[in-house]
């Protein structure tokens, strides 16, 4: 997975190098210097996770899948000041291939909106992406209080392998658009 950092750097996190080797490594690319640097090690090797760049340039990774196709509920926070990964409170539902977004990254709305991460949809299985395992639920994570809440609103269609984007409107309201997703083997 890839995330933009403040200052123009790019961080590559986890993933896998082949079908059975999941990675816990993280690396940062600095375009101006054309160099890669080690950025620490995740506590749990993972792929297919949600990722956001949070307020203060910290990174949050949530869920995903690891060796033996185990779907994770674990969450890790990268502190840009100490260059370390810390395990924080887990999600209420283990999920892989979910979309992650901070609804208000531009600061249009006052806190706590810009300090909250949403995990949208996903799958409870690493290999079976049928409707039986694809989620329509949304969880929100308050980064500062380290708490998860299952939202009352759910997606109209269960989704996995999809994207979400936060957009600020002229009215100052952030809107989440969810892209394509796979449920029942079809694109939604």
XYZ file of N, CA and C in Angstrom:
564
model
N 0.840 -1.170 0.000
C 0.000 0.000 0.000
C 0.891 1.242 0.000
N 0.383 2.314 -0.572
C 1.151 3.551 -0.714
C 0.370 4.708 -0.124
N 1.058 5.622 0.576
C 0.426 6.817 1.122
C 1.378 7.999 0.959
N 0.798 9.169 0.657
C 1.584 10.393 0.559
C 1.829 10.950 1.949
N 3.053 11.421 2.173
C 3.408 12.053 3.435
C 3.535 13.553 3.217
N 3.503 14.302 4.301
C 3.709 15.736 4.172
C 5.121 15.980 3.648
N 5.283 17.030 2.882
C 6.591 17.339 2.318
C 6.855 16.664 0.989
N 5.897 15.874 0.501
C 6.046 15.253 -0.812
C 6.626 13.855 -0.818
N 7.040 13.341 0.333
C 7.549 11.970 0.382
C 6.406 10.976 0.207
N 6.750 9.752 -0.146
C 5.778 8.678 -0.331
C 6.221 7.476 0.492
N 5.287 6.881 1.247
C 5.612 5.700 2.050
C 4.943 4.473 1.452
N 5.706 3.390 1.330
C 5.196 2.094 0.893
C 5.167 1.203 2.128
N 3.996 0.596 2.380
C 3.780 -0.133 3.629
C 3.303 -1.550 3.340
N 3.943 -2.525 3.986
C 3.468 -3.905 3.934
C 3.301 -4.438 2.530
N 2.240 -5.269 2.348
C 2.003 -5.932 1.073
C 2.564 -7.342 1.102
N 2.845 -7.877 -0.070
C 3.479 -9.190 -0.131
C 4.418 -9.247 -1.315
N 5.442 -10.087 -1.174
C 6.444 -10.206 -2.234
C 6.161 -11.389 -3.145
N 5.363 -12.326 -2.678
C 4.858 -13.435 -3.493
C 3.595 -13.937 -2.806
N 3.008 -14.984 -3.303
C 1.706 -15.447 -2.803
C 1.713 -15.882 -1.338
N 2.886 -16.165 -0.775
C 2.915 -16.660 0.599
C 3.753 -15.813 1.546
N 4.434 -14.780 1.061
C 5.304 -13.974 1.906
C 4.715 -12.575 2.098
N 4.117 -12.357 3.269
C 3.567 -11.057 3.612
C 4.663 -10.209 4.250
N 4.644 -8.919 3.971
C 5.709 -8.026 4.419
C 5.285 -7.182 5.616
N 6.236 -6.935 6.512
C 6.027 -6.009 7.616
C 6.886 -4.757 7.454
N 7.626 -4.665 6.373
C 8.526 -3.541 6.163
C 7.810 -2.308 5.635
N 8.381 -1.147 5.934
C 7.897 0.119 5.397
C 9.094 0.907 4.884
N 8.903 1.580 3.752
C 9.973 2.359 3.133
C 9.427 3.700 2.684
N 10.265 4.724 2.747
C 9.863 6.060 2.317
C 10.739 6.511 1.157
N 10.083 7.048 0.120
C 10.781 7.590 -1.041
C 10.745 9.114 -0.973
N 11.907 9.737 -1.110
C 12.014 11.191 -1.146
C 12.341 11.592 -2.572
N 11.355 12.126 -3.321
C 11.560 12.442 -4.740
C 12.698 13.423 -5.001
N 12.830 14.459 -4.160
C 13.873 15.463 -4.379
C 15.274 14.889 -4.323
N 15.470 13.882 -3.472
C 16.779 13.244 -3.331
C 16.875 11.958 -4.136
N 15.730 11.497 -4.670
C 15.671 10.257 -5.428
C 16.221 9.082 -4.625
N 15.793 8.994 -3.340
C 16.298 7.952 -2.445
C 15.167 7.255 -1.698
N 15.414 6.006 -1.331
C 14.532 5.213 -0.477
C 15.185 5.067 0.892
N 14.364 5.085 1.956
C 14.870 4.879 3.312
C 13.940 3.941 4.065
N 14.526 3.125 4.952
C 13.748 2.251 5.818
C 12.950 3.117 6.788
N 11.657 2.791 6.973
C 10.796 3.581 7.848
C 10.205 2.706 8.944
N 10.930 1.736 9.369
C 10.460 0.910 10.463
C 9.735 -0.343 10.001
N 9.220 -1.076 10.980
C 8.601 -2.367 10.735
C 7.239 -2.410 11.412
N 6.222 -2.857 10.665
C 4.906 -3.078 11.251
C 4.993 -4.161 12.319
N 4.111 -4.128 13.282
C 4.052 -5.191 14.285
C 3.475 -6.476 13.710
N 2.621 -6.351 12.675
C 2.026 -7.503 12.008
C 2.176 -7.337 10.505
N 2.803 -8.310 9.853
C 2.896 -8.291 8.390
C 1.483 -8.361 7.834
N 1.185 -7.549 6.785
C -0.185 -7.506 6.275
C -0.235 -6.966 4.858
N -1.322 -7.314 4.166
C -1.667 -6.769 2.850
C -3.174 -6.559 2.842
N -3.690 -5.827 1.870
C -5.128 -5.637 1.752
C -5.745 -4.868 2.900
N -5.000 -3.916 3.474
C -5.483 -3.162 4.630
C -5.930 -1.764 4.226
N -6.658 -1.104 5.133
C -7.023 0.287 4.952
C -5.904 1.160 5.487
N -5.697 2.311 4.846
C -4.615 3.197 5.262
C -5.025 4.643 5.075
N -4.670 5.483 6.058
C -4.897 6.920 5.941
C -3.694 7.671 6.490
N -3.508 8.861 5.983
C -2.546 9.802 6.530
C -3.335 10.718 7.456
N -3.062 10.637 8.735
C -3.872 11.320 9.740
C -3.334 12.721 10.041
N -4.071 13.423 10.878
C -3.660 14.749 11.317
C -2.294 14.641 11.990
N -1.412 15.573 11.702
C -0.088 15.570 12.306
C 0.900 14.682 11.585
N 0.548 14.198 10.398
C 1.424 13.393 9.545
C 1.623 11.972 10.031
N 0.833 11.517 10.997
C 0.894 10.120 11.402
C 0.117 9.282 10.391
N 0.409 7.978 10.354
C -0.240 7.050 9.433
C -0.983 6.004 10.260
N -2.194 5.649 9.813
C -2.960 4.582 10.465
C -3.204 3.485 9.439
N -2.873 2.235 9.795
C -3.223 1.077 8.971
C -4.178 0.211 9.790
N -5.214 -0.327 9.121
C -6.229 -1.096 9.845
C -6.641 -2.313 9.050
N -6.781 -3.439 9.748
C -7.267 -4.661 9.121
C -6.288 -5.241 8.132
N -6.854 -5.922 7.134
C -6.041 -6.576 6.120
C -6.012 -8.074 6.319
N -5.068 -8.674 5.646
C -4.916 -10.126 5.697
C -3.437 -10.438 5.893
N -3.154 -11.558 6.538
C -1.769 -11.960 6.765
C -1.609 -13.437 6.438
N -0.472 -13.977 6.753
C -0.143 -15.365 6.458
C -1.280 -16.299 6.865
N -1.488 -17.350 6.102
C -2.542 -18.342 6.324
C -3.931 -17.736 6.125
N -4.020 -16.639 5.349
C -5.300 -16.005 5.006
C -6.117 -15.590 6.225
N -5.451 -15.163 7.267
C -6.125 -14.672 8.460
C -6.516 -13.213 8.239
N -7.803 -12.900 8.399
C -8.287 -11.520 8.289
C -8.089 -10.853 9.644
N -7.543 -9.639 9.623
C -7.130 -8.946 10.839
C -8.139 -7.902 11.309
N -8.214 -7.731 12.627
C -8.924 -6.594 13.204
C -7.928 -5.598 13.800
N -6.655 -5.920 13.762
C -5.636 -5.092 14.395
C -5.397 -3.793 13.633
N -4.940 -2.791 14.401
C -4.709 -1.443 13.880
C -3.359 -0.968 14.398
N -2.598 -0.305 13.520
C -1.299 0.231 13.910
C -1.190 1.691 13.519
N -0.482 2.442 14.345
C -0.266 3.865 14.141
C 1.222 4.133 14.012
N 1.611 4.836 12.932
C 3.009 5.240 12.755
C 3.164 6.666 13.249
N 4.061 6.859 14.192
C 4.347 8.182 14.725
C 5.505 8.777 13.944
N 5.256 9.858 13.222
C 6.285 10.458 12.375
C 7.419 11.088 13.182
N 7.173 11.412 14.445
C 8.220 12.014 15.270
C 9.212 10.977 15.784
N 8.698 9.775 16.111
C 9.572 8.726 16.658
C 9.921 7.660 15.625
N 9.254 7.715 14.448
C 9.482 6.740 13.379
C 9.226 5.307 13.865
N 8.152 5.148 14.663
C 7.815 3.822 15.198
C 6.351 3.491 14.931
N 6.055 2.186 14.854
C 4.701 1.662 14.697
C 4.229 1.153 16.043
N 3.015 1.528 16.442
C 2.424 1.103 17.702
C 1.073 0.464 17.428
N 0.819 -0.670 18.071
C -0.493 -1.298 17.965
C -1.456 -0.538 18.864
N -2.626 -0.168 18.304
C -3.656 0.542 19.059
C -4.897 -0.343 19.129
N -5.994 0.172 19.649
C -7.206 -0.640 19.818
C -7.673 -1.219 18.477
N -8.124 -2.480 18.484
C -8.568 -3.130 17.243
C -9.956 -2.658 16.811
N -10.269 -2.898 15.532
C -11.613 -2.648 15.026
C -12.593 -3.609 15.692
N -13.881 -3.299 15.625
C -14.880 -4.204 16.189
C -15.120 -5.406 15.285
N -14.820 -5.261 13.976
C -14.979 -6.347 13.004
C -13.684 -6.524 12.227
N -13.149 -7.736 12.203
C -11.988 -8.007 11.356
C -12.419 -7.832 9.908
N -11.608 -7.116 9.104
C -11.972 -6.878 7.704
C -10.722 -6.672 6.868
N -10.781 -7.200 5.662
C -9.733 -6.994 4.666
C -10.368 -6.342 3.444
N -9.562 -5.715 2.624
C -10.006 -5.107 1.358
C -11.091 -4.050 1.575
N -11.028 -3.348 2.701
C -11.969 -2.268 2.998
C -11.392 -0.947 2.508
N -12.243 0.044 2.341
C -11.792 1.389 2.003
C -11.624 2.176 3.296
N -10.575 2.979 3.367
C -10.321 3.822 4.533
C -10.268 5.276 4.092
N -10.815 6.154 4.927
C -10.815 7.577 4.584
C -10.962 8.394 5.864
N -10.375 9.587 5.848
C -10.654 10.587 6.875
C -11.627 11.556 6.229
N -12.850 11.674 6.772
C -13.881 12.458 6.096
C -13.545 13.933 5.916
N -12.634 14.477 6.710
C -12.365 15.906 6.660
C -10.869 16.210 6.741
N -10.064 15.718 5.797
C -8.623 15.930 5.913
C -8.193 17.372 5.721
N -8.990 18.173 5.025
C -8.604 19.558 4.743
C -8.913 20.498 5.893
N -9.595 20.015 6.908
C -9.896 20.854 8.047
C -11.067 21.798 7.824
N -11.954 21.463 6.869
C -13.117 22.307 6.612
C -14.047 22.306 7.817
N -14.231 21.146 8.400
C -15.057 21.033 9.599
C -14.145 21.041 10.818
N -14.614 21.537 11.951
C -13.766 21.546 13.142
C -13.545 20.146 13.687
N -12.554 19.993 14.554
C -12.352 18.720 15.229
C -13.656 18.346 15.908
N -14.018 17.099 16.081
C -13.176 15.943 15.856
C -13.283 15.343 14.461
N -14.010 15.962 13.529
C -14.198 15.357 12.211
C -12.878 15.050 11.525
N -11.881 15.914 11.680
C -10.619 15.666 10.998
C -9.716 14.683 11.744
N -10.161 14.199 12.878
C -9.394 13.244 13.661
C -10.029 11.864 13.644
N -10.946 11.636 12.701
C -11.693 10.389 12.649
C -11.439 9.671 11.331
N -11.159 8.387 11.415
C -10.937 7.536 10.242
C -12.159 6.643 10.082
N -12.621 6.451 8.853
C -13.707 5.527 8.577
C -13.162 4.316 7.848
N -13.603 3.120 8.269
C -13.343 1.872 7.544
C -14.678 1.453 6.948
N -14.727 1.343 5.622
C -15.978 1.161 4.901
C -15.984 -0.190 4.184
N -16.975 -1.034 4.502
C -17.116 -2.315 3.820
C -15.951 -3.244 4.085
N -15.572 -4.001 3.047
C -14.491 -4.967 3.161
C -15.034 -6.386 3.152
N -14.183 -7.314 3.544
C -14.553 -8.723 3.551
C -14.057 -9.386 4.825
N -14.820 -10.355 5.309
C -14.399 -11.128 6.474
C -13.608 -12.358 6.062
N -13.370 -12.514 4.760
C -12.598 -13.644 4.246
C -11.473 -13.126 3.360
N -10.347 -13.783 3.423
C -9.214 -13.402 2.573
C -9.360 -13.944 1.163
N -10.161 -14.987 0.989
C -10.225 -15.647 -0.318
C -11.624 -15.712 -0.920
N -12.672 -15.693 -0.088
C -14.047 -15.784 -0.573
C -14.662 -14.394 -0.570
N -14.820 -13.788 -1.748
C -15.376 -12.441 -1.829
C -16.839 -12.460 -2.248
N -17.557 -13.489 -1.852
C -18.988 -13.578 -2.159
C -19.769 -12.668 -1.215
N -21.058 -12.551 -1.459
C -21.870 -11.694 -0.602
C -21.928 -12.208 0.833
N -21.667 -13.489 1.039
C -21.705 -14.050 2.390
C -20.607 -13.464 3.275
N -19.519 -13.004 2.675
C -18.411 -12.478 3.466
C -18.148 -10.996 3.232
N -18.830 -10.382 2.265
C -18.615 -8.970 1.948
C -19.474 -8.103 2.867
N -18.877 -7.064 3.419
C -19.513 -6.249 4.453
C -20.188 -4.995 3.902
N -21.286 -4.597 4.547
C -21.931 -3.320 4.253
C -21.782 -2.352 5.427
N -21.001 -2.727 6.431
C -20.865 -1.928 7.644
C -19.756 -0.887 7.536
N -19.883 0.139 8.375
C -18.904 1.224 8.459
C -18.514 1.388 9.915
N -17.215 1.453 10.183
C -16.718 1.718 11.523
C -15.944 3.024 11.501
N -16.003 3.772 12.585
C -15.205 4.991 12.666
C -14.238 4.879 13.841
N -13.060 5.441 13.635
C -11.992 5.377 14.638
C -11.587 6.796 15.012
N -11.720 7.133 16.286
C -11.241 8.418 16.787
C -9.768 8.251 17.130
N -8.930 8.891 16.354
C -7.486 8.702 16.471
C -6.964 9.152 17.833
N -7.483 10.258 18.356
C -6.960 10.780 19.617
C -7.450 10.023 20.843
N -8.698 9.550 20.828
C -9.189 8.798 21.987
C -8.958 7.294 21.838
N -8.488 6.852 20.649
C -8.192 5.442 20.387
C -9.431 4.565 20.614
N -10.582 5.007 20.061
C -11.817 4.242 20.207
C -12.485 4.031 18.855
N -13.112 2.855 18.708
C -13.863 2.486 17.509
C -15.347 2.519 17.796
N -16.136 2.961 16.804
C -17.586 2.982 16.897
C -18.155 2.369 15.629
N -19.124 1.459 15.780
C -19.821 0.928 14.617
C -20.927 1.904 14.269
N -20.881 2.437 13.059
C -21.862 3.429 12.640
C -23.214 2.796 12.379
N -24.284 3.536 12.634
C -25.644 3.057 12.417
C -25.904 2.903 10.917
N -25.457 3.865 10.129
C -25.666 3.819 8.684
C -24.802 2.726 8.066
N -25.363 2.017 7.126
C -24.619 0.998 6.400
C -24.687 1.322 4.907
N -23.815 0.699 4.141
C -23.823 0.876 2.695
C -25.091 0.262 2.104
N -25.527 0.770 0.981
C -26.685 0.179 0.304
C -26.356 -1.198 -0.244
N -25.090 -1.383 -0.674
C -24.620 -2.670 -1.192
C -23.336 -3.052 -0.468
N -23.197 -4.309 -0.068
C -21.914 -4.743 0.496
C -20.802 -4.514 -0.533
N -19.620 -4.076 -0.059
C -18.509 -3.773 -0.972
C -17.184 -4.257 -0.412
N -16.337 -4.671 -1.336
C -14.981 -5.070 -1.018
C -14.103 -4.654 -2.196
N -12.810 -4.430 -1.942
C -11.885 -4.009 -3.011
C -12.358 -2.722 -3.671
N -12.739 -1.745 -2.890
C -13.253 -0.484 -3.415
C -12.422 0.677 -2.874
N -12.764 1.878 -3.271
C -12.037 3.067 -2.834
C -13.013 4.077 -2.237
N -12.497 4.977 -1.427
C -13.284 6.075 -0.879
C -12.437 7.333 -0.940
N -13.085 8.458 -1.160
C -12.381 9.730 -1.259
C -13.164 10.791 -0.498
N -12.472 11.658 0.170
C -13.118 12.756 0.874
C -12.999 14.015 0.026
N -14.123 14.687 -0.170
C -14.152 15.918 -0.959
C -14.825 17.018 -0.161
N -14.224 18.190 -0.151
C -14.837 19.330 0.518
C -15.708 20.071 -0.480
N -16.918 20.385 -0.080
C -17.844 21.081 -0.960
C -17.858 22.572 -0.631
N -18.499 23.362 -1.466
C -18.603 24.796 -1.243
C -19.326 25.102 0.063
N -20.207 24.212 0.478
C -20.948 24.398 1.730
C -20.118 24.021 2.947
N -18.902 23.551 2.723
C -18.033 23.183 3.830
C -18.299 21.814 4.376
N -18.971 20.961 3.629
C -19.303 19.615 4.075
C -18.479 18.614 3.290
N -17.898 17.648 3.965
C -17.133 16.622 3.276
C -18.068 15.505 2.829
N -17.875 15.021 1.636
C -18.703 13.970 1.083
C -17.820 12.779 0.753
N -18.287 11.599 1.081
C -17.535 10.389 0.794
C -18.136 9.737 -0.442
N -17.310 9.475 -1.425
C -17.746 8.755 -2.619
C -17.082 7.395 -2.592
N -17.868 6.354 -2.679
C -17.332 5.001 -2.686
C -17.347 4.493 -4.124
N -16.202 4.029 -4.595
C -16.080 3.560 -5.966
C -16.583 2.150 -6.133
N -16.059 1.471 -7.143
C -16.554 0.127 -7.437
C -16.198 -0.830 -6.319
N -16.973 -1.902 -6.229
C -16.728 -2.931 -5.247
C -17.201 -4.262 -5.768
N -16.737 -5.309 -5.151
C -17.099 -6.644 -5.617
C -17.997 -7.304 -4.578
N -19.151 -7.703 -4.995
C -20.074 -8.483 -4.170
C -20.767 -9.446 -5.105
N -20.888 -10.678 -4.746
C -21.469 -11.709 -5.614
C -20.689 -11.851 -6.905
N -19.410 -11.487 -6.905
C -18.580 -11.641 -8.098
C -18.837 -10.605 -9.175
N -19.684 -9.613 -8.919
C -19.958 -8.602 -9.927
C -19.496 -7.235 -9.439
N -19.231 -6.353 -10.365
C -18.820 -5.005 -10.021
C -20.052 -4.169 -9.711
N -20.045 -3.455 -8.612
C -21.193 -2.625 -8.195
C -20.857 -1.165 -8.381
